[in-house]
Amino acid sequence: MSTRFTFYCFSCSHLCLLVLFPFFHLCLSKQNSDRVLCMDGERQALLRFKQGLIDKTGRLASWVADDKECCKWIGIACDNTTGHVHGIHLPGLDGHCNWEEFANRKEYDKASKQKLKGDINPSLLDLQQLEYLDLSCNDFGGMQVPKFIGSFQNLRYLNLSNSYFGGHIPSQLGNLSKLHVLSLGNFRYNFDESTSIMNMQWLSSLVMLHHLDLSGVDLSKATDWLHVINTLPSLVQLHLSYCKLSHIHPNVPSLNLTSLSLLDLSLNSFDSSMPPWIFNLTSLLSLDLNRCLLYVPSTHNFRNLTNLEFLNLYGSNFMNSPLVLKELSSSNLISLDIGSCGVSSLDLDSLHNLTNLLSLGLSSNELTNRIPKSLGNLCNLKEIELSFNNFGNISLTYLLESFFECKSSALESLSFSFSGVSGHLPDQLGQLSNLKHILLSENYIIGTIPHSIGQLSFLRTLDLSVNQMCGSIPFSIGRLSLLEVLDLGLNQLNGSLSEWIGGLSSLGQLTKLVNLDISFNLFTGVVTEAHFTNLVSLNSLEGKENNLTLRLQVANWIPSFRLQRFSLSSWVLGPQFPLWLQSQKDLTYLDISNTRISASMPESFVTSFHNLYYLNMSRNHIQGTLTLLGVPSVEVVDLSFNDFHGKLPSLTYGMFPTILDLSSNNFVGSLENLLCSNGVSATRVLNLGNNHLSGFIPECWDEWPSLEFINMQNNNFFGEIPRTLGSISYLQLLSMGGNKITGRLPSSLSNLTKLEILQLSRNELAGSIPTWFGTKLTLLKILNLRANNFDGNIPHELCYLIHIQILDLAHNNLFGNIPRCFNNFSVLSGKETNSKSRFSFSPIYDSWSLIAGESLVMKGRQDTYDTILGLVMLLDLSSNNFSGHIPNEITTLKMLKFFNLSRNQLTGRIPERIGDMKALESFDLSVNKLSGELPMSLSRLNSLSSFNVSYNNLTGKIPIGTQIQTLDESSFFGNKLCGAPLTQADGCVQVEERANVTQDQKEDGGEDWGFIVSVVLGFVTGFWIILGPLIVIRSWRIAYFRIMTKVRNMVFYWYA
């Protein structure tokens, strides 16, 4: 349980009941009177109202025409004397709109089926004596709040909250002058649309209003909101959370909200100082300014708020001030949330004597030490939230020491997730006997789970996921009869799971367990259906990546639970298909990948799950043909690496999944059946690679505009690339390698400006490499055109691909010089860094992601790279007809790892500064016409593991280095080289080392123009420094000649 949820429960729900309970009692008590007589006109109005509603669960079954006493119908309250209908009480979810108010998500989803839908019939206008109308927590599909509701002149209570209305709230509601309660909050049907109020002036007419809830309504245009609210003197509760307010009005001359006890302005971005008028609301019991972007107020005095019990200032950085905290230290606070306020452990010393405190939120702060004992009465604290701090490997035992010293701790919820906590789970944890929720995920906790955990008889949530715990699960957990959530995933727990579950099963205590996650551990053993007998409430079972086997003893097993989420990836479920899963009609998430299933999948299997959105059965050997009809809600379909055969399935309108992966199967035939189905697809990933598909690729791609990933590699497609592929503007990866595609590249592909990976290798494409690769596809990181029939020069524009990491043009008919501008490649030269080890695509939020793979030839061997593809830096121009010198600029590619220029017509010397390419692991220059000696800088290539210069015209001694002498001597054959690793000189021509030779001499054998220019410049500079002043300045010239005359006389005198 989060601090936010506790705040919500204590403040909003509790205070709302205080205000409304007398009215509920009045209306509903009248329903039970035997003297109530129903008025026929109003009964007919109610029946017409029912006709407009969609009631799937029969909540209004008692509303029948034959029953004359409508006052006894469900949700109807009448006046005892007149028989007029006074109240309609039809909230969905029993009035509990928030899913957090339910025991678990399964219970919420079950209750959600009771929501009323449809229209609100104007026949309700016949109920002129209506005082109470509650249609909250239903689903009216975004329709506008009916204007006619403003005509109920006697209405005192109107609650339409959380019922998914849309559009503008009608100003006619301002006619409800007797209204005490107006609740229109959280209408939002989706995050793209929200209900709004342009002008709030009509609210000024509701002078009797006690309770106003407009949470989630867009009030960004209502800049006078505070002025209007200030005209409601009877207001007790004001809920304006997430209303897009930006003006908080710091100065209010006269404040009329003297009765206000609850103020909720949370989730608005005011970005201003905290206004002084808030400290004048002395009747406040609850104040929620969570995430309001408020900073230090010019004047603040929390001491004025003497009645304050609930305070949420999450995200208010001014709360790290000791002065502000001291003001709170003497308050009567019951709940305090100062999470994400930059509070340090030292700051907490200022927050003392909060003896009434029951809930404390300190998440996302800068805490490094335990909570000081001076902070109130820690033994009375029920909830503490310390997640997302950095305790720097402080042990959990030390952090909880103050609680362990309590004779009887009241602590019910303990949260230290993502806080860097280390050490063992303390055995004293069993002393905190009132604990209901333990949240310790994403830490560094080691050791075993203590047996004392079984003493926590009230425990409902135990989350120890993503730690480093080991050992087996203690049997004492079986005593936790109220446990609903058990998450032990991503640890190093081991032992026989069958013994543990069997122990639980024999104890029969975990009947309330809803979510069980033991994934990514080291469990072993065989599990049977008997082990799950008593887990009757199980809703989510996650156990992926363990060494476990589910072996059924009963062929037609029907489990006692009804799962929504099931993931046993890497268990052994096969070889038979697990038909028992068809009994789990409520499944939304199903992952049985890599479970050794080799039987056929029944045609009816997928259609058994009407709410399924995630299906992963990859990496099995499932056989048979495939149909995907009848599951319109599915978003992810991953059936890759199986043995499905036959034609691709057709997709009907509305059934297009976001992700469709049918790769690595045995599908045959054309794409027509799949691609050219009716309707526009919302699919973002289409993976059909590694099948036996054939035929022309159809021109239907304009019906798939959302695609980001297309893989059709390693099939038997022929013909030209479809022009309509260029219409997919979001495309990031296009892989069509390993087919028989012919023709030129269509110019429409230049529209794919978001493309990062283009893989067209091993086809029969022809023509020149288009210049728009460099001018339009500027985001390309991988360009693979290997093994085609491209000809011509490499266009200069290709150098504009500054993000390129893999450029493979090998085995084509390209000719001309290697461009000098390759030094523009920012990633390969190290000017731009790439920290990603893989190219992954995660189009939707969940655990599914697709990792791009690429078949590359490196070190003379072809391999597929996927998980480390982002780290591969490759330039391969081999097996073409390139000529001329290797440009010196190529040596600036300091991050290049795999460099292949073999089997060309290159001449001249190997660049002397080749040793600057220190990341090189593979370097192949074989079968060219290179001459001269090997550069001495080769000895600096310490990462080199594959090197080949065979069959050139190289001479001289092989340089000595840490790697070169370890290479095979065949790498140097066909030259006139000598020295290790060669055992025979084979006509070696020794070339003496030349010192102080300039780079141009080494490369071209010409004059050292740098030396000549420097000599000339030196001469000219010296000449003008000495003689220039003598020519320009007359006094210097006279002095100079006088000195020279004296020198001449002295020399003459000396020789005389």
PDB file of N, CA and C in Angstrom, residues 24 282 325 676 700 914 976 1029:
ATOM      1  N   PHE A  24     -27.425   9.983   2.577  1.00  0.00           N
ATOM      2  CA  PHE A  24     -27.599   8.610   2.119  1.00  0.00           C
ATOM      3  C   PHE A  24     -28.645   7.910   2.973  1.00  0.00           C
ATOM      4  N   THR A 282      -7.919  27.901   8.271  1.00  0.00           N
ATOM      5  CA  THR A 282      -7.666  27.315   9.596  1.00  0.00           C
ATOM      6  C   THR A 282      -8.538  26.110   9.902  1.00  0.00           C
ATOM      7  N   LEU A 325      10.119  22.364   8.414  1.00  0.00           N
ATOM      8  CA  LEU A 325       9.868  21.088   9.088  1.00  0.00           C
ATOM      9  C   LEU A 325       9.585  21.294  10.577  1.00  0.00           C
ATOM     10  N   CYS A 676      -2.995  -8.097 -47.908  1.00  0.00           N
ATOM     11  CA  CYS A 676      -4.052  -7.370 -48.596  1.00  0.00           C
ATOM     12  C   CYS A 676      -5.420  -7.667 -48.008  1.00  0.00           C
ATOM     13  N   CYS A 700       0.580  -3.669 -51.333  1.00  0.00           N
ATOM     14  CA  CYS A 700      -0.481  -3.377 -50.355  1.00  0.00           C
ATOM     15  C   CYS A 700       0.050  -2.645 -49.134  1.00  0.00           C
ATOM     16  N   ILE A 914      48.008   3.358 -40.087  1.00  0.00           N
ATOM     17  CA  ILE A 914      46.989   2.324 -39.886  1.00  0.00           C
ATOM     18  C   ILE A 914      46.954   1.882 -38.425  1.00  0.00           C
ATOM     19  N   LYS A 976      56.670 -10.752 -50.870  1.00  0.00           N
ATOM     20  CA  LYS A 976      58.111 -10.907 -50.658  1.00  0.00           C
ATOM     21  C   LYS A 976      58.440 -10.364 -49.274  1.00  0.00           C
ATOM     22  N   PRO A1029      63.799  46.551 -40.371  1.00  0.00           N
ATOM     23  CA  PRO A1029      63.890  47.815 -39.609  1.00  0.00           C
ATOM     24  C   PRO A1029      64.970  48.768 -40.149  1.00  0.00           C
TER      25      PRO A1029
END
